[in-house]
């Protein structure tokens, strides 16, 4: 048995000496937060890197989601996916909005556009899809539906960084996109997040909302929250940008090694790259078919754990199965057959930029022994 644990992820950290230079400067300036110079520099650097017009930085992705819903004054019911991290739906709850769960599609495990229309009611005001595992949603189809019914679209883009469809940044679809820069994500600022928007008035509204609603020293226009990113986080973000391309390239290579290594193992399937998509390789989910593999997902998961390999069942249980949400009509068993099936099959294998070949072979070896 390998004696060093292999976790599902490990944060990417730039060289400490380089970060120290930023910290020294922040100490000397005594400017720690409130739209400081690193905050401004990171907003502009991210706009360039991601190919978006406006971005507003946040202290974390969850507060960015909560604020995005406030920014567009979303109310009533919002159509969303059960196959995500709980924060997606929690952001609705914090805004007193009723989540309406809709099943995912079989190829991407993203919200199935074919099933959205039948869930729309007079109370529906928006759609909140997630680009799960960093694979883009069917953004065209979702836009068509939103346009017909006059709905807003807010993408939870917390699994993505720099992904593109036919060369177009995915963040440019929808009214708003929300990002997370949490330590476990592909690009991190310790904790952090952002909202991407497409026009200046919206950018201003979001900036006000994350800073208590202040527009100037004496004017408060809205009951805003405090969700500002601080200077240390922003400095980390600037430094991380220097290394992000090589981090994504390393994840891509590890992904390809997993795919090659899993080929031919009966009962384990994985996801391929999508046509015309530039991926960011944020996760490596595998799906266990117990009849063909001879073991259930949970048996495999526990065996890996016993061998110090900590895969994660993203996403299990479904959000709709948690006590807070399971009473909703749309959460009832049998209504979302694809999500209900996938949640019982999935394990995300360890994937991060510094994952060693040796550790990867250990993981593959365990799956192959079974
Ligand atoms: C990580 C994540 C969030 C929350 O982001 P935080 O920065 O941790 O608050 C929301 N949605 C999804 C899909 C996520 O993966």
mmCIF file of C-alpha atoms and ligand atoms in Angstrom:
data_model
loop_
_atom_site.group_PDB
_atom_site.id
_atom_site.type_symbol
_atom_site.label_atom_id
_atom_site.label_comp_id
_atom_site.label_asym_id
_atom_site.label_seq_id
_atom_site.Cartn_x
_atom_site.Cartn_y
_atom_site.Cartn_z
ATOM 1 C CA UNK A 1 0.000 0.000 0.000
ATOM 2 C CA UNK A 2 1.184 3.494 -0.723
ATOM 3 C CA UNK A 3 1.599 5.221 2.622
ATOM 4 C CA UNK A 4 1.151 8.806 1.467
ATOM 5 C CA UNK A 5 -2.525 9.713 0.922
ATOM 6 C CA UNK A 6 -3.535 10.689 -2.611
ATOM 7 C CA UNK A 7 -6.351 13.225 -2.379
ATOM 8 C CA UNK A 8 -8.887 14.069 -5.065
ATOM 9 C CA UNK A 9 -7.182 17.407 -5.478
ATOM 10 C CA UNK A 10 -4.281 19.454 -4.200
ATOM 11 C CA UNK A 11 -4.143 23.226 -4.558
ATOM 12 C CA UNK A 12 -1.725 24.633 -7.080
ATOM 13 C CA UNK A 13 0.710 26.988 -5.318
ATOM 14 C CA UNK A 14 3.174 29.309 -7.028
ATOM 15 C CA UNK A 15 6.740 29.686 -5.654
ATOM 16 C CA UNK A 16 6.593 31.220 -2.164
ATOM 17 C CA UNK A 17 9.427 33.699 -2.899
ATOM 18 C CA UNK A 18 7.329 35.219 -5.648
ATOM 19 C CA UNK A 19 4.300 35.552 -3.404
ATOM 20 C CA UNK A 20 6.448 37.126 -0.693
ATOM 21 C CA UNK A 21 7.219 40.080 -2.972
ATOM 22 C CA UNK A 22 3.511 40.876 -3.190
ATOM 23 C CA UNK A 23 3.001 40.462 0.562
ATOM 24 C CA UNK A 24 5.873 42.847 1.290
ATOM 25 C CA UNK A 25 4.330 45.432 -0.967
ATOM 26 C CA UNK A 26 0.890 45.036 0.648
ATOM 27 C CA UNK A 27 2.471 45.419 4.116
ATOM 28 C CA UNK A 28 4.282 48.573 3.071
ATOM 29 C CA UNK A 29 1.225 50.116 1.441
ATOM 30 C CA UNK A 30 -1.071 49.218 4.371
ATOM 31 C CA UNK A 31 -3.899 48.878 1.830
ATOM 32 C CA UNK A 32 -5.468 45.493 2.562
ATOM 33 C CA UNK A 33 -8.880 45.531 0.891
ATOM 34 C CA UNK A 34 -11.617 47.784 -0.610
ATOM 35 C CA UNK A 35 -10.821 47.860 -4.313
ATOM 36 C CA UNK A 36 -7.061 48.155 -3.860
ATOM 37 C CA UNK A 37 -4.471 48.151 -6.631
ATOM 38 C CA UNK A 38 -4.151 44.362 -6.807
ATOM 39 C CA UNK A 39 -7.921 43.981 -6.902
ATOM 40 C CA UNK A 40 -8.069 46.383 -9.847
ATOM 41 C CA UNK A 41 -5.105 44.762 -11.558
ATOM 42 C CA UNK A 42 -6.618 41.287 -11.208
ATOM 43 C CA UNK A 43 -9.993 42.350 -12.600
ATOM 44 C CA UNK A 44 -8.292 43.717 -15.677
ATOM 45 C CA UNK A 45 -5.894 40.752 -16.043
ATOM 46 C CA UNK A 46 -8.769 38.265 -15.767
ATOM 47 C CA UNK A 47 -10.821 40.149 -18.376
ATOM 48 C CA UNK A 48 -7.866 39.773 -20.748
ATOM 49 C CA UNK A 49 -7.131 36.149 -19.959
ATOM 50 C CA UNK A 50 -10.742 34.976 -19.976
ATOM 51 C CA UNK A 51 -11.832 37.120 -22.928
ATOM 52 C CA UNK A 52 -14.713 38.823 -21.109
ATOM 53 C CA UNK A 53 -15.756 42.463 -20.876
ATOM 54 C CA UNK A 54 -16.443 42.941 -17.165
ATOM 55 C CA UNK A 55 -15.622 40.970 -14.065
ATOM 56 C CA UNK A 56 -16.271 41.724 -10.412
ATOM 57 C CA UNK A 57 -14.169 39.879 -7.836
ATOM 58 C CA UNK A 58 -15.694 38.301 -4.728
ATOM 59 C CA UNK A 59 -14.501 36.795 -1.472
ATOM 60 C CA UNK A 60 -15.900 33.425 -2.571
ATOM 61 C CA UNK A 61 -18.073 31.794 -5.209
ATOM 62 C CA UNK A 62 -21.112 31.255 -2.999
ATOM 63 C CA UNK A 63 -21.458 34.951 -2.153
ATOM 64 C CA UNK A 64 -20.982 35.693 -5.850
ATOM 65 C CA UNK A 65 -23.914 33.370 -6.670
ATOM 66 C CA UNK A 66 -26.121 34.929 -3.976
ATOM 67 C CA UNK A 67 -25.223 38.409 -5.235
ATOM 68 C CA UNK A 68 -25.737 37.521 -8.918
ATOM 69 C CA UNK A 69 -29.359 36.615 -8.148
ATOM 70 C CA UNK A 70 -29.767 39.910 -6.266
ATOM 71 C CA UNK A 71 -28.194 41.887 -9.081
ATOM 72 C CA UNK A 72 -30.848 40.743 -11.554
ATOM 73 C CA UNK A 73 -33.635 40.833 -8.935
ATOM 74 C CA UNK A 74 -34.484 37.191 -9.541
ATOM 75 C CA UNK A 75 -37.569 36.036 -7.585
ATOM 76 C CA UNK A 76 -40.203 33.282 -7.606
ATOM 77 C CA UNK A 77 -38.956 30.038 -9.159
ATOM 78 C CA UNK A 78 -35.643 29.217 -10.797
ATOM 79 C CA UNK A 79 -34.942 26.121 -12.869
ATOM 80 C CA UNK A 80 -31.733 24.387 -11.871
ATOM 81 C CA UNK A 81 -29.871 21.089 -11.748
ATOM 82 C CA UNK A 82 -29.717 18.601 -8.859
ATOM 83 C CA UNK A 83 -26.308 17.404 -10.083
ATOM 84 C CA UNK A 84 -23.963 20.026 -8.624
ATOM 85 C CA UNK A 85 -22.328 21.242 -5.446
ATOM 86 C CA UNK A 86 -24.946 22.312 -2.864
ATOM 87 C CA UNK A 87 -23.972 25.981 -3.039
ATOM 88 C CA UNK A 88 -25.742 26.266 -6.407
ATOM 89 C CA UNK A 89 -29.144 25.612 -4.840
ATOM 90 C CA UNK A 90 -28.292 27.213 -1.503
ATOM 91 C CA UNK A 91 -27.842 30.530 -3.328
ATOM 92 C CA UNK A 92 -31.522 30.314 -4.323
ATOM 93 C CA UNK A 93 -32.577 29.499 -0.765
ATOM 94 C CA UNK A 94 -30.689 32.535 0.562
ATOM 95 C CA UNK A 95 -32.697 34.669 -1.861
ATOM 96 C CA UNK A 96 -36.031 33.115 -0.881
ATOM 97 C CA UNK A 97 -36.355 31.623 -4.365
ATOM 98 C CA UNK A 98 -37.941 28.223 -4.975
ATOM 99 C CA UNK A 99 -35.606 25.825 -6.787
ATOM 100 C CA UNK A 100 -37.214 23.738 -9.518
ATOM 101 C CA UNK A 101 -35.042 20.740 -10.316
ATOM 102 C CA UNK A 102 -34.790 19.433 -13.868
ATOM 103 C CA UNK A 103 -32.923 16.318 -14.998
ATOM 104 C CA UNK A 104 -29.508 16.349 -16.681
ATOM 105 C CA UNK A 105 -28.592 15.023 -20.102
ATOM 106 C CA UNK A 106 -26.833 11.750 -20.624
ATOM 107 C CA UNK A 107 -23.703 12.969 -22.357
ATOM 108 C CA UNK A 108 -22.576 15.973 -20.279
ATOM 109 C CA UNK A 109 -24.613 15.562 -17.058
ATOM 110 C CA UNK A 110 -25.540 19.229 -17.454
ATOM 111 C CA UNK A 111 -29.123 20.547 -17.259
ATOM 112 C CA UNK A 112 -31.083 18.921 -20.115
ATOM 113 C CA UNK A 113 -32.502 21.703 -22.312
ATOM 114 C CA UNK A 114 -35.166 19.328 -23.643
ATOM 115 C CA UNK A 115 -36.665 19.108 -20.159
ATOM 116 C CA UNK A 116 -36.592 22.794 -19.214
ATOM 117 C CA UNK A 117 -39.769 23.994 -20.932
ATOM 118 C CA UNK A 118 -42.130 21.623 -19.153
ATOM 119 C CA UNK A 119 -40.843 22.947 -15.809
ATOM 120 C CA UNK A 120 -41.581 26.614 -16.602
ATOM 121 C CA UNK A 121 -44.502 28.210 -14.702
ATOM 122 C CA UNK A 122 -45.761 31.821 -14.452
ATOM 123 C CA UNK A 123 -43.458 32.177 -11.416
ATOM 124 C CA UNK A 124 -40.297 31.162 -13.287
ATOM 125 C CA UNK A 125 -37.882 34.064 -13.682
ATOM 126 C CA UNK A 126 -34.532 32.447 -14.465
ATOM 127 C CA UNK A 127 -32.494 29.359 -15.292
ATOM 128 C CA UNK A 128 -29.418 28.485 -13.200
ATOM 129 C CA UNK A 129 -27.427 25.801 -15.056
ATOM 130 C CA UNK A 130 -23.968 24.525 -14.093
ATOM 131 C CA UNK A 131 -21.120 23.698 -16.486
ATOM 132 C CA UNK A 132 -20.485 20.464 -14.589
ATOM 133 C CA UNK A 133 -16.866 19.179 -14.599
ATOM 134 C CA UNK A 134 -16.078 22.202 -16.786
ATOM 135 C CA UNK A 135 -17.987 20.767 -19.751
ATOM 136 C CA UNK A 136 -20.069 23.525 -21.341
ATOM 137 C CA UNK A 137 -23.872 23.400 -21.214
ATOM 138 C CA UNK A 138 -25.890 23.542 -24.414
ATOM 139 C CA UNK A 139 -25.723 27.334 -24.268
ATOM 140 C CA UNK A 140 -27.472 27.926 -27.614
ATOM 141 C CA UNK A 141 -30.533 25.898 -26.750
ATOM 142 C CA UNK A 142 -30.743 27.395 -23.250
ATOM 143 C CA UNK A 143 -30.565 30.879 -24.764
ATOM 144 C CA UNK A 144 -33.395 30.062 -27.206
ATOM 145 C CA UNK A 145 -35.653 28.906 -24.370
ATOM 146 C CA UNK A 146 -34.743 31.878 -22.178
ATOM 147 C CA UNK A 147 -35.482 34.295 -25.035
ATOM 148 C CA UNK A 148 -38.884 32.749 -25.786
ATOM 149 C CA UNK A 149 -40.030 32.822 -22.162
ATOM 150 C CA UNK A 150 -38.273 36.032 -21.113
ATOM 151 C CA UNK A 151 -36.077 34.333 -18.532
ATOM 152 C CA UNK A 152 -32.657 35.354 -17.250
ATOM 153 C CA UNK A 153 -29.788 32.885 -17.381
ATOM 154 C CA UNK A 154 -27.115 32.756 -14.684
ATOM 155 C CA UNK A 155 -24.425 30.146 -15.251
ATOM 156 C CA UNK A 156 -22.678 28.555 -12.314
ATOM 157 C CA UNK A 157 -19.255 28.413 -13.964
ATOM 158 C CA UNK A 158 -17.402 27.396 -10.794
ATOM 159 C CA UNK A 159 -15.855 24.333 -12.481
ATOM 160 C CA UNK A 160 -14.522 26.251 -15.450
ATOM 161 C CA UNK A 161 -11.523 28.401 -16.169
ATOM 162 C CA UNK A 162 -10.894 29.628 -19.688
ATOM 163 C CA UNK A 163 -13.061 27.094 -21.514
ATOM 164 C CA UNK A 164 -14.217 27.974 -25.017
ATOM 165 C CA UNK A 165 -16.748 26.709 -27.560
ATOM 166 C CA UNK A 166 -15.574 27.238 -31.158
ATOM 167 C CA UNK A 167 -13.134 29.817 -29.811
ATOM 168 C CA UNK A 168 -15.814 31.762 -27.901
ATOM 169 C CA UNK A 169 -15.343 31.996 -24.116
ATOM 170 C CA UNK A 170 -18.219 30.160 -22.456
ATOM 171 C CA UNK A 171 -18.408 32.958 -19.878
ATOM 172 C CA UNK A 172 -19.844 35.202 -22.572
ATOM 173 C CA UNK A 173 -23.092 33.224 -22.664
ATOM 174 C CA UNK A 174 -25.970 33.930 -20.293
ATOM 175 C CA UNK A 175 -26.740 37.174 -18.478
ATOM 176 C CA UNK A 176 -24.160 36.450 -15.795
ATOM 177 C CA UNK A 177 -21.607 33.751 -15.018
ATOM 178 C CA UNK A 178 -20.296 32.998 -11.567
ATOM 179 C CA UNK A 179 -16.819 31.647 -10.840
ATOM 180 C CA UNK A 180 -15.102 30.176 -7.778
ATOM 181 C CA UNK A 181 -11.425 30.508 -6.953
ATOM 182 C CA UNK A 182 -11.567 28.220 -3.922
ATOM 183 C CA UNK A 183 -8.418 26.304 -2.970
ATOM 184 C CA UNK A 184 -9.839 23.111 -4.503
ATOM 185 C CA UNK A 185 -10.601 24.712 -7.866
ATOM 186 C CA UNK A 186 -8.448 24.772 -10.935
ATOM 187 C CA UNK A 187 -7.370 28.394 -10.340
ATOM 188 C CA UNK A 188 -7.310 29.559 -6.747
ATOM 189 C CA UNK A 189 -6.935 32.700 -4.666
ATOM 190 C CA UNK A 190 -7.115 30.673 -1.391
ATOM 191 C CA UNK A 191 -10.830 31.458 -1.386
ATOM 192 C CA UNK A 192 -12.375 33.708 -3.979
ATOM 193 C CA UNK A 193 -14.921 34.133 -6.696
ATOM 194 C CA UNK A 194 -16.229 36.436 -9.408
ATOM 195 C CA UNK A 195 -19.227 37.474 -11.450
ATOM 196 C CA UNK A 196 -18.786 38.004 -15.177
ATOM 197 C CA UNK A 197 -21.183 40.444 -16.861
ATOM 198 C CA UNK A 198 -21.418 42.156 -20.222
ATOM 199 C CA UNK A 199 -22.227 45.838 -19.606
ATOM 200 C CA UNK A 200 -21.053 48.665 -17.391
ATOM 201 C CA UNK A 201 -24.297 49.410 -15.481
ATOM 202 C CA UNK A 202 -24.507 45.767 -14.402
ATOM 203 C CA UNK A 203 -20.848 45.787 -13.365
ATOM 204 C CA UNK A 204 -21.504 48.910 -11.244
ATOM 205 C CA UNK A 205 -24.593 47.371 -9.655
ATOM 206 C CA UNK A 206 -22.658 44.233 -8.741
ATOM 207 C CA UNK A 207 -19.735 46.288 -7.372
ATOM 208 C CA UNK A 208 -22.178 48.221 -5.170
ATOM 209 C CA UNK A 209 -23.950 45.088 -3.994
ATOM 210 C CA UNK A 210 -20.736 43.449 -2.805
ATOM 211 C CA UNK A 211 -19.794 46.569 -0.830
ATOM 212 C CA UNK A 212 -22.878 47.146 1.380
ATOM 213 C CA UNK A 213 -24.690 49.023 -1.419
ATOM 214 C CA UNK A 214 -22.384 52.065 -1.272
ATOM 215 C CA UNK A 215 -22.089 54.122 -4.440
ATOM 216 C CA UNK A 216 -20.121 56.872 -2.709
ATOM 217 C CA UNK A 217 -19.141 57.870 0.812
ATOM 218 C CA UNK A 218 -22.635 58.881 1.877
ATOM 219 C CA UNK A 219 -24.964 57.121 -0.547
ATOM 220 C CA UNK A 220 -26.298 53.614 -0.044
ATOM 221 C CA UNK A 221 -28.664 52.557 -2.814
ATOM 222 C CA UNK A 222 -29.393 48.950 -1.935
ATOM 223 C CA UNK A 223 -29.084 46.536 1.010
ATOM 224 C CA UNK A 224 -25.795 45.102 -0.156
ATOM 225 C CA UNK A 225 -23.559 42.582 1.488
ATOM 226 C CA UNK A 226 -19.846 42.466 2.249
ATOM 227 C CA UNK A 227 -18.348 40.068 -0.291
ATOM 228 C CA UNK A 228 -15.206 41.895 -1.357
ATOM 229 C CA UNK A 229 -11.997 40.158 -2.335
ATOM 230 C CA UNK A 230 -8.998 41.369 -0.306
ATOM 231 C CA UNK A 231 -5.548 42.393 -1.573
ATOM 232 C CA UNK A 232 -3.772 39.203 -0.498
ATOM 233 C CA UNK A 233 -6.280 37.093 -2.428
ATOM 234 C CA UNK A 234 -5.996 39.374 -5.460
ATOM 235 C CA UNK A 235 -2.187 39.243 -5.388
ATOM 236 C CA UNK A 236 -2.362 35.453 -5.271
ATOM 237 C CA UNK A 237 -4.690 35.582 -8.277
ATOM 238 C CA UNK A 238 -2.233 37.683 -10.279
ATOM 239 C CA UNK A 239 0.598 35.304 -9.498
ATOM 240 C CA UNK A 240 -1.516 32.223 -10.282
ATOM 241 C CA UNK A 241 -2.291 33.628 -13.724
ATOM 242 C CA UNK A 242 1.391 33.290 -14.600
ATOM 243 C CA UNK A 243 1.170 29.536 -14.077
ATOM 244 C CA UNK A 244 -2.372 28.667 -15.095
ATOM 245 C CA UNK A 245 -1.606 27.599 -18.674
ATOM 246 C CA UNK A 246 1.017 25.124 -17.581
ATOM 247 C CA UNK A 247 -1.253 23.861 -14.766
ATOM 248 C CA UNK A 248 -4.059 23.175 -17.268
ATOM 249 C CA UNK A 249 -1.611 21.511 -19.664
ATOM 250 C CA UNK A 250 -0.422 19.183 -16.886
ATOM 251 C CA UNK A 251 -4.022 18.316 -15.998
ATOM 252 C CA UNK A 252 -4.668 17.568 -19.649
ATOM 253 C CA UNK A 253 -1.730 15.164 -19.773
ATOM 254 C CA UNK A 254 -2.877 13.433 -16.573
ATOM 255 C CA UNK A 255 -6.394 13.159 -18.039
ATOM 256 C CA UNK A 256 -5.041 11.504 -21.164
ATOM 257 C CA UNK A 257 -3.018 9.062 -19.078
ATOM 258 C CA UNK A 258 -6.137 8.114 -17.098
ATOM 259 C CA UNK A 259 -8.112 7.575 -20.299
ATOM 260 C CA UNK A 260 -5.402 5.331 -21.760
ATOM 261 C CA UNK A 261 -5.043 3.420 -18.508
ATOM 262 C CA UNK A 262 -8.778 2.801 -18.158
ATOM 263 C CA UNK A 263 -9.306 1.658 -21.727
ATOM 264 C CA UNK A 264 -10.353 -1.930 -21.733
ATOM 265 C CA UNK A 265 -11.432 -2.104 -18.068
ATOM 266 C CA UNK A 266 -14.928 -3.521 -18.344
ATOM 267 C CA UNK A 267 -17.584 -1.609 -16.436
ATOM 268 C CA UNK A 268 -15.691 1.688 -16.094
ATOM 269 C CA UNK A 269 -16.517 4.568 -18.406
ATOM 270 C CA UNK A 270 -15.170 8.116 -18.528
ATOM 271 C CA UNK A 271 -15.833 11.325 -20.433
ATOM 272 C CA UNK A 272 -14.106 12.263 -23.687
ATOM 273 C CA UNK A 273 -13.317 15.805 -24.822
ATOM 274 C CA UNK A 274 -16.215 17.484 -26.616
ATOM 275 C CA UNK A 275 -15.935 18.544 -30.257
ATOM 276 C CA UNK A 276 -14.884 22.200 -30.750
ATOM 277 C CA UNK A 277 -14.359 22.750 -27.039
ATOM 278 C CA UNK A 278 -11.229 23.979 -25.286
ATOM 279 C CA UNK A 279 -11.386 22.179 -21.942
ATOM 280 C CA UNK A 280 -9.828 23.017 -18.582
ATOM 281 C CA UNK A 281 -9.661 19.443 -17.155
ATOM 282 C CA UNK A 282 -11.010 20.361 -13.745
ATOM 283 C CA UNK A 283 -12.233 16.850 -12.809
ATOM 284 C CA UNK A 284 -11.793 13.265 -13.887
ATOM 285 C CA UNK A 285 -15.066 11.447 -13.167
ATOM 286 C CA UNK A 286 -15.425 7.724 -13.811
ATOM 287 C CA UNK A 287 -18.698 5.809 -13.830
ATOM 288 C CA UNK A 288 -18.929 2.294 -12.425
ATOM 289 C CA UNK A 289 -21.408 -0.168 -13.908
ATOM 290 C CA UNK A 290 -21.667 -2.733 -11.114
ATOM 291 C CA UNK A 291 -22.994 -5.530 -13.335
ATOM 292 C CA UNK A 292 -20.043 -5.307 -15.701
ATOM 293 C CA UNK A 293 -17.353 -4.351 -13.182
ATOM 294 C CA UNK A 294 -18.470 -6.767 -10.502
ATOM 295 C CA UNK A 295 -18.450 -4.203 -7.703
ATOM 296 C CA UNK A 296 -20.660 -1.292 -6.745
ATOM 297 C CA UNK A 297 -19.438 2.270 -6.840
ATOM 298 C CA UNK A 298 -19.403 2.414 -3.041
ATOM 299 C CA UNK A 299 -17.362 -0.778 -2.813
ATOM 300 C CA UNK A 300 -14.802 0.698 -5.201
ATOM 301 C CA UNK A 301 -14.831 4.004 -3.326
ATOM 302 C CA UNK A 302 -14.235 2.273 0.032
ATOM 303 C CA UNK A 303 -11.486 0.060 -1.362
ATOM 304 C CA UNK A 304 -9.669 3.064 -2.780
ATOM 305 C CA UNK A 305 -9.954 4.770 0.619
ATOM 306 C CA UNK A 306 -8.500 1.750 2.373
ATOM 307 C CA UNK A 307 -5.550 2.125 0.043
ATOM 308 C CA UNK A 308 -5.095 5.796 0.900
ATOM 309 C CA UNK A 309 -6.661 6.973 -2.361
ATOM 310 C CA UNK A 310 -9.322 9.574 -1.695
ATOM 311 C CA UNK A 311 -11.565 9.908 -4.710
ATOM 312 C CA UNK A 312 -14.801 11.835 -4.176
ATOM 313 C CA UNK A 313 -18.361 11.048 -5.173
ATOM 314 C CA UNK A 314 -19.080 14.320 -6.988
ATOM 315 C CA UNK A 315 -22.039 14.516 -6.986
ATOM 316 C CA UNK A 316 -23.623 12.246 -4.448
ATOM 317 C CA UNK A 317 -26.183 12.589 -3.028
ATOM 318 C CA UNK A 318 -28.088 14.783 -5.469
ATOM 319 C CA UNK A 319 -28.863 18.244 -4.068
ATOM 320 C CA UNK A 320 -32.541 17.360 -4.390
ATOM 321 C CA UNK A 321 -32.031 14.501 -1.922
ATOM 322 C CA UNK A 322 -30.832 16.716 0.963
ATOM 323 C CA UNK A 323 -33.381 17.360 3.751
ATOM 324 C CA UNK A 324 -33.747 21.060 2.867
ATOM 325 C CA UNK A 325 -34.898 20.303 -0.658
ATOM 326 C CA UNK A 326 -36.314 16.785 -0.747
ATOM 327 C CA UNK A 327 -39.850 17.989 0.040
ATOM 328 C CA UNK A 328 -40.117 19.978 -3.206
ATOM 329 C CA UNK A 329 -42.359 18.474 -5.907
ATOM 330 C CA UNK A 330 -39.532 18.596 -8.423
ATOM 331 C CA UNK A 331 -37.240 16.653 -6.042
ATOM 332 C CA UNK A 332 -39.363 13.508 -5.876
ATOM 333 C CA UNK A 333 -37.758 10.156 -6.719
ATOM 334 C CA UNK A 334 -38.219 8.979 -10.283
ATOM 335 C CA UNK A 335 -38.550 12.442 -11.826
ATOM 336 C CA UNK A 336 -34.847 12.758 -12.745
ATOM 337 C CA UNK A 337 -33.828 9.307 -13.954
ATOM 338 C CA UNK A 338 -30.476 10.305 -15.464
ATOM 339 C CA UNK A 339 -29.240 12.237 -12.429
ATOM 340 C CA UNK A 340 -30.545 9.515 -10.102
ATOM 341 C CA UNK A 341 -28.592 6.900 -12.030
ATOM 342 C CA UNK A 342 -25.338 8.843 -12.435
ATOM 343 C CA UNK A 343 -25.135 9.871 -8.781
ATOM 344 C CA UNK A 344 -24.933 6.157 -7.875
ATOM 345 C CA UNK A 345 -22.128 5.473 -10.376
ATOM 346 C CA UNK A 346 -19.696 8.358 -10.149
ATOM 347 C CA UNK A 347 -16.295 8.700 -8.504
ATOM 348 C CA UNK A 348 -13.954 11.585 -9.304
ATOM 349 C CA UNK A 349 -10.374 10.330 -9.363
ATOM 350 C CA UNK A 350 -7.456 12.391 -8.018
ATOM 351 C CA UNK A 351 -6.546 15.067 -10.561
ATOM 352 C CA UNK A 352 -4.299 18.073 -10.064
ATOM 353 C CA UNK A 353 -1.375 19.749 -11.782
ATOM 354 C CA UNK A 354 1.292 18.159 -9.567
ATOM 355 C CA UNK A 355 -0.185 14.650 -9.562
ATOM 356 C CA UNK A 356 2.805 12.367 -10.101
ATOM 357 C CA UNK A 357 2.912 9.609 -12.678
ATOM 358 C CA UNK A 358 3.674 7.173 -9.874
ATOM 359 C CA UNK A 359 0.557 8.140 -7.907
ATOM 360 C CA UNK A 360 -1.536 7.958 -11.039
ATOM 361 C CA UNK A 361 -0.280 4.454 -11.753
ATOM 362 C CA UNK A 362 -1.132 3.480 -8.171
ATOM 363 C CA UNK A 363 -4.731 4.635 -8.710
ATOM 364 C CA UNK A 364 -4.985 2.859 -12.056
ATOM 365 C CA UNK A 365 -3.452 -0.279 -10.586
ATOM 366 C CA UNK A 366 -6.109 -0.435 -7.880
ATOM 367 C CA UNK A 367 -8.918 -0.066 -10.395
ATOM 368 C CA UNK A 368 -7.354 -2.710 -12.607
ATOM 369 C CA UNK A 369 -6.916 -5.278 -9.816
ATOM 370 C CA UNK A 370 -10.594 -5.371 -9.131
HETATM 371 C C1 LIG B 1 -17.057 25.382 -5.548
HETATM 372 C C2 LIG B 1 -18.419 25.562 -6.089
HETATM 373 C C3 LIG B 1 -19.276 26.573 -5.622
HETATM 374 C C4 LIG B 1 -18.949 27.435 -4.429
HETATM 375 O O1 LIG B 1 -17.795 28.142 -4.515
HETATM 376 P P1 LIG B 1 -17.027 28.636 -3.188
HETATM 377 O O2 LIG B 1 -15.992 29.556 -3.741
HETATM 378 O O3 LIG B 1 -16.464 27.440 -2.523
HETATM 379 O O4 LIG B 1 -18.019 29.352 -2.335
HETATM 380 C C5 LIG B 1 -20.501 26.722 -6.254
HETATM 381 N N1 LIG B 1 -20.885 25.929 -7.261
HETATM 382 C C6 LIG B 1 -20.109 24.930 -7.717
HETATM 383 C C7 LIG B 1 -20.585 24.111 -8.859
HETATM 384 C C8 LIG B 1 -18.864 24.699 -7.136
HETATM 385 O O5 LIG B 1 -18.108 23.673 -7.564
#
